[in-house]
PDB file of C-alpha atoms in Angstrom:
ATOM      1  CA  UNK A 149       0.000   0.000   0.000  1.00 44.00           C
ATOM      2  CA  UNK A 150       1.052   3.541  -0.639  1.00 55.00           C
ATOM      3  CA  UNK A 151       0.308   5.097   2.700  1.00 65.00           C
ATOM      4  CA  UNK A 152       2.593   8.288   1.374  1.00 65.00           C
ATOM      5  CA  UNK A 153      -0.132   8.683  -1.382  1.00 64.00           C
ATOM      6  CA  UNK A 154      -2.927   8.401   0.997  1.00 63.00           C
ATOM      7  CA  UNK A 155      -1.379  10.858   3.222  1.00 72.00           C
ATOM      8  CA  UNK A 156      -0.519  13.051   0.047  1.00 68.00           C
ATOM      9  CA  UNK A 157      -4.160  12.867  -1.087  1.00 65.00           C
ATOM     10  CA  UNK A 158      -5.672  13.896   2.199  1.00 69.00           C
ATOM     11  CA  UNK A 159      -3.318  16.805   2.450  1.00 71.00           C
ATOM     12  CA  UNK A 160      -3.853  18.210  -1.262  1.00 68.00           C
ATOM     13  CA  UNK A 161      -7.245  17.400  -0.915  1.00 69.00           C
ATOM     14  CA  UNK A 162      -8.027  19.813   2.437  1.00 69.00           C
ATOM     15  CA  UNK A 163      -6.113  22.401   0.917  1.00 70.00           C
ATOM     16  CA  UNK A 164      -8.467  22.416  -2.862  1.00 73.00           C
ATOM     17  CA  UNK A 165     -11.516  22.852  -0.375  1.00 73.00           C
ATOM     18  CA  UNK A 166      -9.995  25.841   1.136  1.00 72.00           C
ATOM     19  CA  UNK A 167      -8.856  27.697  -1.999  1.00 76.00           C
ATOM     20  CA  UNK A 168     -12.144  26.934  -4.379  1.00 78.00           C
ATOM     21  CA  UNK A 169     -15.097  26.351  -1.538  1.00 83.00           C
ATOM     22  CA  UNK A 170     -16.571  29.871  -2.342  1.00 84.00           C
ATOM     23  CA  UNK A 171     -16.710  29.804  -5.958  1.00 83.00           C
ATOM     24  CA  UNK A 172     -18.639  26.179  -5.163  1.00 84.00           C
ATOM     25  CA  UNK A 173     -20.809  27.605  -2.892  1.00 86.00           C
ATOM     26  CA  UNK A 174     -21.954  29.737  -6.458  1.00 88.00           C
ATOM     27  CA  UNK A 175     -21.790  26.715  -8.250  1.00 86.00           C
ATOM     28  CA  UNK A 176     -24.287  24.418  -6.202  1.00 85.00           C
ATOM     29  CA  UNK A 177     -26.775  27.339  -5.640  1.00 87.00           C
ATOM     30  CA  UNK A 178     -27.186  28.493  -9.859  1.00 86.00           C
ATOM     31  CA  UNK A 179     -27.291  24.662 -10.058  1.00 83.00           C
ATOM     32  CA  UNK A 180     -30.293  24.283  -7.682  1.00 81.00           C
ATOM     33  CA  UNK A 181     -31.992  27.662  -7.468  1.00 80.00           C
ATOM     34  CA  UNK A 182     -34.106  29.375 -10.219  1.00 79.00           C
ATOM     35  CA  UNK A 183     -33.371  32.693  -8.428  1.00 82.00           C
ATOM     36  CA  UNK A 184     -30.355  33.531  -9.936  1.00 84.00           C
ATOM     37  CA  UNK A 185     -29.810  34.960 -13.269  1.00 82.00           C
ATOM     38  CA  UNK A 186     -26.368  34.286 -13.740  1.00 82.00           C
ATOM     39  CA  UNK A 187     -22.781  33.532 -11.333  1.00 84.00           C
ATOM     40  CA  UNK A 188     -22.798  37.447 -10.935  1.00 86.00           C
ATOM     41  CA  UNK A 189     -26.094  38.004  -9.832  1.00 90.00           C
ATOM     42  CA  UNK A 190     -25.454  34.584  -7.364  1.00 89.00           C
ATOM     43  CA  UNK A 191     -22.238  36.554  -5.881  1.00 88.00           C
ATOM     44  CA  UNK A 192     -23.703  40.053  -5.857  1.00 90.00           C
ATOM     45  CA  UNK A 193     -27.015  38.503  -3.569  1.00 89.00           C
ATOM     46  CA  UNK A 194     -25.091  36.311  -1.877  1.00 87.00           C
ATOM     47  CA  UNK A 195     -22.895  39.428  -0.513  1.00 88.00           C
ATOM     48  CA  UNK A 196     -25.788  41.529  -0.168  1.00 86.00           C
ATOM     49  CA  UNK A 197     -28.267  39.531   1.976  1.00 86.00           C
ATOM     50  CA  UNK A 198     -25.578  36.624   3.971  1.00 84.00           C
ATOM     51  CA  UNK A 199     -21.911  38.292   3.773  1.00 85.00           C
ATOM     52  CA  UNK A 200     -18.701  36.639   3.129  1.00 84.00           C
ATOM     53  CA  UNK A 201     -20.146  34.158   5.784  1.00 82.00           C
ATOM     54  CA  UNK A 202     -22.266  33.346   3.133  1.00 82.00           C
ATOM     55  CA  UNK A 203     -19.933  31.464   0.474  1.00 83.00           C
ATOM     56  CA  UNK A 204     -18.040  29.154   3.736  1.00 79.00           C
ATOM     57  CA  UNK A 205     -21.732  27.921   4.703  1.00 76.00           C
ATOM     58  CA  UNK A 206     -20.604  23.763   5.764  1.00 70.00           C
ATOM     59  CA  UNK A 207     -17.139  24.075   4.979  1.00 73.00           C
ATOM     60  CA  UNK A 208     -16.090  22.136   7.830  1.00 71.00           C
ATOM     61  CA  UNK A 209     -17.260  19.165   7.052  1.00 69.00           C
ATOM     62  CA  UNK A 210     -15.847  19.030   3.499  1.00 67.00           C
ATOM     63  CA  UNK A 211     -12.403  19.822   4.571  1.00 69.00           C
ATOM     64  CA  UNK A 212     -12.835  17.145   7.013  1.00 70.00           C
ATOM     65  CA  UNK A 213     -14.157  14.653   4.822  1.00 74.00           C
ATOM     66  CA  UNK A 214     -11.970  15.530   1.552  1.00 71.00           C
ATOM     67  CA  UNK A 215      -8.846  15.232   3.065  1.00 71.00           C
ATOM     68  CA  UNK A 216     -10.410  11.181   3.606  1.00 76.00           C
ATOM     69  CA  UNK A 217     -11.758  10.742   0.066  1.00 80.00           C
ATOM     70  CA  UNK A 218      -8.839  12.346  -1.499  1.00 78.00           C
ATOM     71  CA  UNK A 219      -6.302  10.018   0.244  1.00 79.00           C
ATOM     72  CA  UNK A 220      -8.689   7.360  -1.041  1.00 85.00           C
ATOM     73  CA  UNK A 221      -9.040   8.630  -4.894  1.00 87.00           C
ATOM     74  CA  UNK A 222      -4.812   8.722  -4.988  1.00 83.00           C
ATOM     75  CA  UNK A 223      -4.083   6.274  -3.125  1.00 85.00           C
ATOM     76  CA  UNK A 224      -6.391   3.592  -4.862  1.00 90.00           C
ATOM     77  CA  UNK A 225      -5.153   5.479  -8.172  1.00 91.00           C
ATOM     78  CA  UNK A 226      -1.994   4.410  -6.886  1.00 87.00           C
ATOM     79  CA  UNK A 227      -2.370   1.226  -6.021  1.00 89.00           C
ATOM     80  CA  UNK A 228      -4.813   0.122  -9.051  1.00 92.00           C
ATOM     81  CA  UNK A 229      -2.068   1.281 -11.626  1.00 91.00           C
ATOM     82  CA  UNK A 230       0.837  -0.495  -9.971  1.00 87.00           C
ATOM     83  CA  UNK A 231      -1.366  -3.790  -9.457  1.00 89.00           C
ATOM     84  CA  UNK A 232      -2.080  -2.914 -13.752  1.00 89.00           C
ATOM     85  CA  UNK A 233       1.524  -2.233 -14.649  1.00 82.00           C
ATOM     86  CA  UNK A 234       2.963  -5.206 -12.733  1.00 77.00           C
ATOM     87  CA  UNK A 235       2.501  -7.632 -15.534  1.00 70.00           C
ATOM     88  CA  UNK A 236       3.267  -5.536 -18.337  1.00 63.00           C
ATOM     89  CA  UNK A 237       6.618  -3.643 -17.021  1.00 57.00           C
ATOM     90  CA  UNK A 238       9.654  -5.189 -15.694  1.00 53.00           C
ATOM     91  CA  UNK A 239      10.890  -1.652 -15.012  1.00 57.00           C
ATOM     92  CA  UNK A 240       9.228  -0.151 -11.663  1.00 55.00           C
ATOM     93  CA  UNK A 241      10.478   3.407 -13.508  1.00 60.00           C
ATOM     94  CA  UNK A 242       8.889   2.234 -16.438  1.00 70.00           C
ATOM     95  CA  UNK A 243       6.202   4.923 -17.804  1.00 80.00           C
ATOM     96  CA  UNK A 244       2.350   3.320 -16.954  1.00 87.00           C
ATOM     97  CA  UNK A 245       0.216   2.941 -20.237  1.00 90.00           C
ATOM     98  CA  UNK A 246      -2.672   5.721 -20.736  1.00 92.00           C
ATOM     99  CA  UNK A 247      -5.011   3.285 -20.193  1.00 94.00           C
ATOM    100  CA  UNK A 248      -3.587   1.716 -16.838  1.00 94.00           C
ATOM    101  CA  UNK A 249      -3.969   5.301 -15.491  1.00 95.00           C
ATOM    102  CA  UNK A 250      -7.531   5.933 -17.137  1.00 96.00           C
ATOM    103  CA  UNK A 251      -9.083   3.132 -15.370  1.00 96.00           C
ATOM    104  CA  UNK A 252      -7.059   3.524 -12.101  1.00 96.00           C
ATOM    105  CA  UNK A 253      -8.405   7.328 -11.701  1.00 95.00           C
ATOM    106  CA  UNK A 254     -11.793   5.803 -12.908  1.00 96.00           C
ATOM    107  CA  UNK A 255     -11.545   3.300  -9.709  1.00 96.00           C
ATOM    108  CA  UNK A 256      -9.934   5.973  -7.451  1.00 93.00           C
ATOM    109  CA  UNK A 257     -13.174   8.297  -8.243  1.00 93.00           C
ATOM    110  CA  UNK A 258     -16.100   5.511  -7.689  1.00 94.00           C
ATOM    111  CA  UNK A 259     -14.531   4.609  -4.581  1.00 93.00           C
ATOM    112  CA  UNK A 260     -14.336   7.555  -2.572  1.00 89.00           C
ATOM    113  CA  UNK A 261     -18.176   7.658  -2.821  1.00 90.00           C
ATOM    114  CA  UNK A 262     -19.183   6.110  -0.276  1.00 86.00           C
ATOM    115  CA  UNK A 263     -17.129   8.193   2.095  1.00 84.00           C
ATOM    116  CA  UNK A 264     -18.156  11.605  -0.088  1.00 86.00           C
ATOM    117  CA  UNK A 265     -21.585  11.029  -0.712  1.00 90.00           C
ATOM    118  CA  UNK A 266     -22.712  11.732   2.756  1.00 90.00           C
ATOM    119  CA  UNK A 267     -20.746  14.899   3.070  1.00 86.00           C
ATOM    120  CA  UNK A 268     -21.237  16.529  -0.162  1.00 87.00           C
ATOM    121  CA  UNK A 269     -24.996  16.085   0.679  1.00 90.00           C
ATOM    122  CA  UNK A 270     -24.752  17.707   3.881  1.00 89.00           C
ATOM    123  CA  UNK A 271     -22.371  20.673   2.285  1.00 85.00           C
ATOM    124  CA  UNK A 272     -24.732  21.192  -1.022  1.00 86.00           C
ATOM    125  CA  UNK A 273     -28.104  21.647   1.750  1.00 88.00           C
ATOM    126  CA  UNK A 274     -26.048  24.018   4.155  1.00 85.00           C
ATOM    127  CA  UNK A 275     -24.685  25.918   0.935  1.00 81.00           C
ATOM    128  CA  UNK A 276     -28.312  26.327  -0.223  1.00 82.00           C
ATOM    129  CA  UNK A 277     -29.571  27.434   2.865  1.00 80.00           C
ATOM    130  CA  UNK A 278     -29.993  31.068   3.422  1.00 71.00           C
ATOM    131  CA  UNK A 279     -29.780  33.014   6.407  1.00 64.00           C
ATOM    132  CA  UNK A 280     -29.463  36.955   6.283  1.00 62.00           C
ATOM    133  CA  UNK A 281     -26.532  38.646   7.447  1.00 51.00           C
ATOM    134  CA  UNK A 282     -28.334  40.723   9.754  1.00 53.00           C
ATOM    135  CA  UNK A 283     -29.775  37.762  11.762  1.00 54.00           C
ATOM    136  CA  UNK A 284     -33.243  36.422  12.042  1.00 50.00           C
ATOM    137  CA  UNK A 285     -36.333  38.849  12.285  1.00 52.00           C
ATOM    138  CA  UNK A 286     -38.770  38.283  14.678  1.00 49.00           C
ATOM    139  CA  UNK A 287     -41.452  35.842  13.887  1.00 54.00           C
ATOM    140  CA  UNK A 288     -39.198  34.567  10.965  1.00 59.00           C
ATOM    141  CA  UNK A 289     -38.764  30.741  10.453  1.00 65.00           C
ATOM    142  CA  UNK A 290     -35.173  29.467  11.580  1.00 77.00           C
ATOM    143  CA  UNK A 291     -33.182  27.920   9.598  1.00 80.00           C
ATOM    144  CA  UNK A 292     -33.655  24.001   9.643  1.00 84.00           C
ATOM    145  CA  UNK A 293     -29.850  23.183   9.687  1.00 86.00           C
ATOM    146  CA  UNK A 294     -27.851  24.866  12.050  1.00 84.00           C
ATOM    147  CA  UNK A 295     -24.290  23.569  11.514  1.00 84.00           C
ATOM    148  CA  UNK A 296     -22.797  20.197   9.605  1.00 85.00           C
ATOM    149  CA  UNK A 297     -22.902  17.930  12.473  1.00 88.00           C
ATOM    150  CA  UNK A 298     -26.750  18.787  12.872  1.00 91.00           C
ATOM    151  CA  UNK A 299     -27.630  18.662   9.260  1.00 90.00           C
ATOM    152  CA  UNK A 300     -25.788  14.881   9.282  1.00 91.00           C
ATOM    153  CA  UNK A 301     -28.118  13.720  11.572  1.00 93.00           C
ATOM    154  CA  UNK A 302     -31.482  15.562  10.810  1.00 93.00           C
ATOM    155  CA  UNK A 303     -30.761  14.016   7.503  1.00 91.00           C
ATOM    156  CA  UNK A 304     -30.172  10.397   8.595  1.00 93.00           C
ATOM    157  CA  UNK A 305     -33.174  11.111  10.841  1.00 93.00           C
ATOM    158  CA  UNK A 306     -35.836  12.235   8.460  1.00 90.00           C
ATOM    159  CA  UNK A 307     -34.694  10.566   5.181  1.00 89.00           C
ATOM    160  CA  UNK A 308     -32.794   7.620   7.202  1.00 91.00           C
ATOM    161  CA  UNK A 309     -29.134   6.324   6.541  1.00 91.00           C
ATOM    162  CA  UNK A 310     -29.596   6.127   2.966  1.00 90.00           C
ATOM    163  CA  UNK A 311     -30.774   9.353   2.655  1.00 89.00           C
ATOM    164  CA  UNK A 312     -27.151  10.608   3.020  1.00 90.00           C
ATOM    165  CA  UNK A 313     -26.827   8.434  -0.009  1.00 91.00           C
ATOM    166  CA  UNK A 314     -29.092  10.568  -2.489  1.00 88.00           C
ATOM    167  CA  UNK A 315     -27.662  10.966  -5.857  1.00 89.00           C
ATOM    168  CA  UNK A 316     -25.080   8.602  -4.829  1.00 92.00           C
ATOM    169  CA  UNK A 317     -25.516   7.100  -8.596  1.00 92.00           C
ATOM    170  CA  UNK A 318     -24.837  10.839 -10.309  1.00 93.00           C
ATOM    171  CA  UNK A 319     -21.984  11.146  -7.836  1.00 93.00           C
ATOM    172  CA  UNK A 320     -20.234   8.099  -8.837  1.00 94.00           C
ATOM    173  CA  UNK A 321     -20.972   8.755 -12.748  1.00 94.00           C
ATOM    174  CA  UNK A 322     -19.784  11.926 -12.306  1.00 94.00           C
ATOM    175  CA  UNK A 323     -16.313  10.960 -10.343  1.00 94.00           C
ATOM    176  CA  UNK A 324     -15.431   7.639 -12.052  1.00 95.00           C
ATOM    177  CA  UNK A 325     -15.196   9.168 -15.465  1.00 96.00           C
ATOM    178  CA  UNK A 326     -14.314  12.913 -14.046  1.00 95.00           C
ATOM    179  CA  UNK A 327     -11.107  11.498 -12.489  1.00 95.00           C
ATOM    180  CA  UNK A 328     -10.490   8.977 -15.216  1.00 96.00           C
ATOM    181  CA  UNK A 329     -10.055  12.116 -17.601  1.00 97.00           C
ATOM    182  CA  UNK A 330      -8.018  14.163 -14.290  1.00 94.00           C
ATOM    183  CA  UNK A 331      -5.531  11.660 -13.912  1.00 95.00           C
ATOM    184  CA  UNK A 332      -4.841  10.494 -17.516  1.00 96.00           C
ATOM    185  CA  UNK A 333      -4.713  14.349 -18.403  1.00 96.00           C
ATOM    186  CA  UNK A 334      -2.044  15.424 -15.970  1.00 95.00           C
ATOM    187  CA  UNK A 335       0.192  12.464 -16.513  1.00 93.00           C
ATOM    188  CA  UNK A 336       0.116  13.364 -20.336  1.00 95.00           C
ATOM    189  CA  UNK A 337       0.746  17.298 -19.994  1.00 95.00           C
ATOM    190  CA  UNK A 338       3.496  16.125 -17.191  1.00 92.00           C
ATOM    191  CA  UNK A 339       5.161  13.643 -19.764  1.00 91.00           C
ATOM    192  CA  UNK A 340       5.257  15.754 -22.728  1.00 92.00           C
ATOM    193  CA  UNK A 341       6.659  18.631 -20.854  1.00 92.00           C
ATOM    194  CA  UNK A 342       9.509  17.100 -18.924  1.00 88.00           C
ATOM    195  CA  UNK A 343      13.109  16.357 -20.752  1.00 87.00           C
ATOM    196  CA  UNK A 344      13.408  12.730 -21.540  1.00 83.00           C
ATOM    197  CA  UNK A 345      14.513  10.635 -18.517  1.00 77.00           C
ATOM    198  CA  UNK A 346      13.034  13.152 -16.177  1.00 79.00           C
ATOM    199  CA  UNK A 347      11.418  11.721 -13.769  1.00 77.00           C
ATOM    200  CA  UNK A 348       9.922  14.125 -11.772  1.00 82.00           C
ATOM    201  CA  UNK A 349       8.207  16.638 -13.275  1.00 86.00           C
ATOM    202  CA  UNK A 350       9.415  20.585 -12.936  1.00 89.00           C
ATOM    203  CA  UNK A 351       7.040  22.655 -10.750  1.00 88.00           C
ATOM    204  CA  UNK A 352       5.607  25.315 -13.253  1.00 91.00           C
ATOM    205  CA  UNK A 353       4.678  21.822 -15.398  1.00 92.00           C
ATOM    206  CA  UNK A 354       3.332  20.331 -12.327  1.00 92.00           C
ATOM    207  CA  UNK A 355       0.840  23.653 -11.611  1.00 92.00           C
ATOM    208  CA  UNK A 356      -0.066  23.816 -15.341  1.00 94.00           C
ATOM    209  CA  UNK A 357      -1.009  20.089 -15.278  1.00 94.00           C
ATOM    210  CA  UNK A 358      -2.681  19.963 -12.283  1.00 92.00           C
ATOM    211  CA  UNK A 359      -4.926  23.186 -13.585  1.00 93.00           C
ATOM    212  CA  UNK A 360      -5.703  21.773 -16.944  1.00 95.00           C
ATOM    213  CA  UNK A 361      -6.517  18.546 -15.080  1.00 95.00           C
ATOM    214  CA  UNK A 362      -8.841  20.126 -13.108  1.00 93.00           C
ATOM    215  CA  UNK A 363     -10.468  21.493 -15.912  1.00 95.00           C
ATOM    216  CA  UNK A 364     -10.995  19.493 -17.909  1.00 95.00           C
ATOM    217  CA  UNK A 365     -12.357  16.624 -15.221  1.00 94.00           C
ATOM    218  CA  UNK A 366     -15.249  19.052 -14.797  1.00 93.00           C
ATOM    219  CA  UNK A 367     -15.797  19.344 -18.250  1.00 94.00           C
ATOM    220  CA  UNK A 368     -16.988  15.622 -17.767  1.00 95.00           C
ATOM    221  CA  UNK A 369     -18.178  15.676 -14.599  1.00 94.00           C
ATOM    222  CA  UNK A 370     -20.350  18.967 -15.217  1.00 94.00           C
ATOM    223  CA  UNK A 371     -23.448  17.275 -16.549  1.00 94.00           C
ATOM    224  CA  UNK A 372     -23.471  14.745 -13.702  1.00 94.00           C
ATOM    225  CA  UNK A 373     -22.837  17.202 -11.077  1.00 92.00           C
ATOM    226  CA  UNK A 374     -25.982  19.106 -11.756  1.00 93.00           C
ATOM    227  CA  UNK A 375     -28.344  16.132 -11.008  1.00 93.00           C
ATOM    228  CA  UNK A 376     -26.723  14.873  -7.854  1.00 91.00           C
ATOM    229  CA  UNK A 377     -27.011  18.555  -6.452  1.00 88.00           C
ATOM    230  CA  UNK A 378     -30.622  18.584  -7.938  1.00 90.00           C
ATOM    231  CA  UNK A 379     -31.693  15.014  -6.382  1.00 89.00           C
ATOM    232  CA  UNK A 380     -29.923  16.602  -3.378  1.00 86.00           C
ATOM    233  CA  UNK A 381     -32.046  19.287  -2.989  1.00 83.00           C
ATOM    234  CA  UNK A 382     -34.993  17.465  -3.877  1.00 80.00           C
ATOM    235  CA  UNK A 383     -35.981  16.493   0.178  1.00 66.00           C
ATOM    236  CA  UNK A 384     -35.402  20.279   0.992  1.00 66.00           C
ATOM    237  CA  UNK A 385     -39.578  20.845  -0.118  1.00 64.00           C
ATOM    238  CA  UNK A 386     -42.066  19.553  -2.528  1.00 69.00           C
ATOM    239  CA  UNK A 387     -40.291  16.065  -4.321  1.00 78.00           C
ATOM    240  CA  UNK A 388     -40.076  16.830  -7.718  1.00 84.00           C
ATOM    241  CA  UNK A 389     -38.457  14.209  -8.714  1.00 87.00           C
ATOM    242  CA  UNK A 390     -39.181  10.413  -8.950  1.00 87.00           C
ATOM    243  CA  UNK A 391     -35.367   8.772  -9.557  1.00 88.00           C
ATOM    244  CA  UNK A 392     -31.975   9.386 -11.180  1.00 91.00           C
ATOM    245  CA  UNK A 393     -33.649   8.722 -14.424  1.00 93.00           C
ATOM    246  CA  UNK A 394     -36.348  11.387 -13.853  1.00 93.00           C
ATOM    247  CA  UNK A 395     -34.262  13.697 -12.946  1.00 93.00           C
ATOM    248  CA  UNK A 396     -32.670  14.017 -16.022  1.00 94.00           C
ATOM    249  CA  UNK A 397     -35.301  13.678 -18.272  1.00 95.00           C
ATOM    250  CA  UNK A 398     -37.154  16.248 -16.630  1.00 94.00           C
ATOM    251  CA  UNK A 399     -34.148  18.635 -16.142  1.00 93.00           C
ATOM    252  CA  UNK A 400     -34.018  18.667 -19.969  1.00 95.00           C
ATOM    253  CA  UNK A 401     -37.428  18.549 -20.770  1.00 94.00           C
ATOM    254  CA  UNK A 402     -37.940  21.527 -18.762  1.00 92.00           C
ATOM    255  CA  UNK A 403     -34.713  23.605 -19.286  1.00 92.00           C
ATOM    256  CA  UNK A 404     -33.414  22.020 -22.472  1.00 94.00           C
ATOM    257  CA  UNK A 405     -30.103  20.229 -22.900  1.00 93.00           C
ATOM    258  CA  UNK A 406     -27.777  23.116 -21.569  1.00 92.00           C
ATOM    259  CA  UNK A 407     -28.988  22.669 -17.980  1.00 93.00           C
ATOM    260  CA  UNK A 408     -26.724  19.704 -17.996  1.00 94.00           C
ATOM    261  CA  UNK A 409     -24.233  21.904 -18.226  1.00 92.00           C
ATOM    262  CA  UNK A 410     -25.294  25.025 -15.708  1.00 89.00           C
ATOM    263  CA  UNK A 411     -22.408  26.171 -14.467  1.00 86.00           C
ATOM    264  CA  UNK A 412     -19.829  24.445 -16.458  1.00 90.00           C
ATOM    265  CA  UNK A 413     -18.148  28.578 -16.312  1.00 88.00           C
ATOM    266  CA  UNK A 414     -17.824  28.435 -12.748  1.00 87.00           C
ATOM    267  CA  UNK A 415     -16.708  25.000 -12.486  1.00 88.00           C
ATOM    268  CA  UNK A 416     -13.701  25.301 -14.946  1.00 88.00           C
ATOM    269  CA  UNK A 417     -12.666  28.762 -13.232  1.00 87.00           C
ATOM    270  CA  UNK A 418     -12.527  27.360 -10.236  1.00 87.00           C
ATOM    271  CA  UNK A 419     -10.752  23.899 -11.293  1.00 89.00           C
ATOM    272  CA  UNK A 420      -7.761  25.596 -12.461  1.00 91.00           C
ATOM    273  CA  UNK A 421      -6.454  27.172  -8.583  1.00 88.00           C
ATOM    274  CA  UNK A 422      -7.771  24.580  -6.869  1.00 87.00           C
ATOM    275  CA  UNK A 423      -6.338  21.660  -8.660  1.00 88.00           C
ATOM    276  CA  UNK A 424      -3.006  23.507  -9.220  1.00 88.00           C
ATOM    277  CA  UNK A 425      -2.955  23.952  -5.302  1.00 86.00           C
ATOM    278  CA  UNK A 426      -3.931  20.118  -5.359  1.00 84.00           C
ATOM    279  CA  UNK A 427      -1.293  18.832  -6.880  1.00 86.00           C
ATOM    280  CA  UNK A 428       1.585  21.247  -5.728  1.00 85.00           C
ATOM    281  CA  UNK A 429       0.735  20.315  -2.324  1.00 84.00           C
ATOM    282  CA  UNK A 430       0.177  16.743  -3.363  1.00 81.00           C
ATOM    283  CA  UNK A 431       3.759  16.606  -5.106  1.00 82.00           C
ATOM    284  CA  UNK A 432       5.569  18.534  -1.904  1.00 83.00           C
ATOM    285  CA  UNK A 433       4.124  15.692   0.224  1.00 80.00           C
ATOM    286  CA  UNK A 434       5.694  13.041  -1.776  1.00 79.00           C
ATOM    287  CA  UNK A 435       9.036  14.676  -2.416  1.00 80.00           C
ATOM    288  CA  UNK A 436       9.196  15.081   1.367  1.00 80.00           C
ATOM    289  CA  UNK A 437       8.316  11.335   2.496  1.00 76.00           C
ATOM    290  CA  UNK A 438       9.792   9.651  -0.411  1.00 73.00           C
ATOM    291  CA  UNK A 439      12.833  12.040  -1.394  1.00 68.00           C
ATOM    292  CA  UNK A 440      14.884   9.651  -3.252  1.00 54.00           C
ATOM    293  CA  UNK A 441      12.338   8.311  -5.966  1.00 47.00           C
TER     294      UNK A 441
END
């Protein structure tokens, strides 16, 4: 086992929530609200009626909970292409085949779900709740979450276990093949920038990588990413929707084939810092516990 790439994972992981949870906060609410005209008008209300406050809404328990399912997406990525390689090279230096690292970021990705799922849930209802800067007026409803730990269990309470578990499908669809395309992307930027032999990759390569990466993973992952926030949401008031099936068909049906890919904008602005700050930090982790390969 590669406990350096679990612990590598974990920290790059923590640190991607911290840098891009704002601009996500944006992301899930155009997603899930029909409120919004646009990211703009999402930032400028967002500002107006909950504060900065307003874009960190749940943060805690992502940052707790990435660092976990990002140790588990690179170190089964890790793992999964060495088990893949070991027949084919006799080399351990050997360069791993595109597809070796396609379907080991495609494993990494469906198996952090089932840590994920139950904290992206609780993050994408906190980020949609809203609560005005100024505090609650009197007679004024109050809001039904009031921190992560609280949402968890109202959840698990209301909806039961599995109910943490809602759009659990769209999550893994959107992962699997999201890091699939993250993993095989960076390794191909990394190897045609580096000098032959190199086998560490320079740092400006590794940022640029890890920001196209990021990219274009959400450029996959977009279209599934919109109904796992939208089946989500769905217990938050009237059910609108019947399944994962229904969701989509009535997404498009009602919004037309772009809403699969609502804010795609966002997403890929976003990607670039945060998976740059991903992999620098992942790559400073691994130089530092395994120095010598």
């Amino acid at each position: 086992m590669h406990c350096a790439d679990f612990l590598a994972g974990s920290v790059g992981g923590a640190f991607g929530v911290a840098v891009g949870y704002p601009l996500d906060t944006v992301k899930v609410r155009i997603q899930t609200q029909h409120q919004y005209t646009g990211v703009w008008h999402c930032i400028r209300s967002t500002c107006k009626n909950e504060g900065v406050k307003g874009f960190y809404k749940g943060m805690s328990m992502p940052v707790t909970t990435v660092s976990l399912s990002s140790s588990v997406v690179f170190g089964t990525y890790r793992n999964i292409l060495q088990i893949l390689g070991q027949p084919r090279h006799r080399s351990v230096d050997a360069r791993p085949a595109k597809l070796d690292i396609f379907l080991s970021g495609l494993a990494g990705g469906v198996a952090q779900v089932s840590v994920m799922s139950p904290a992206d849930i609780v993050k994408v209802r906190l980020q949609c709740q809203v609560v005005p800067m100024q505090g609650l007026a009197a007679g004024s409803p109050k809001p039904k979450y009031r921190g992560p730990v609280h949402c968890l269990l109202t959840i698990a309470r209301e909806e039961g276990v599995l109910g943490l578990y809602k759009g659990a499908q769209a999550l893994a669809l959107r992962d699997g093949p999201a890091f699939a395309t993250y993993f095989t992307t960076y390794n191909v930027i990394c190897e045609q920038l580096s000098p032959p032999g190199q086998t560490r990759p320079d740092w400006k390569v590794v940022l640029l990588a890890g920001g196209l990466s990021g990219t274009c993973g959400w450029f996959v992952g977009t279209p599934m990413d919109v109904i796992k926030a939208r089946l989500q949401m769905d217990w938050m008031g009237e059910r609108k929707y019947k399944g994962f099936f229904h969701c989509i068909t009535d997404s498009v049906r009602r919004e037309g084939a772009g809403v699969l890919y609502k804010g795609l904008a966002i997403n890929c602005v976003r990607a670039f810092p945060v998976n740059m700050s991903v992999f620098a930090m992942y790559e400073v982790v691994i130089r530092l516990l395994r120095p010598s390969t």
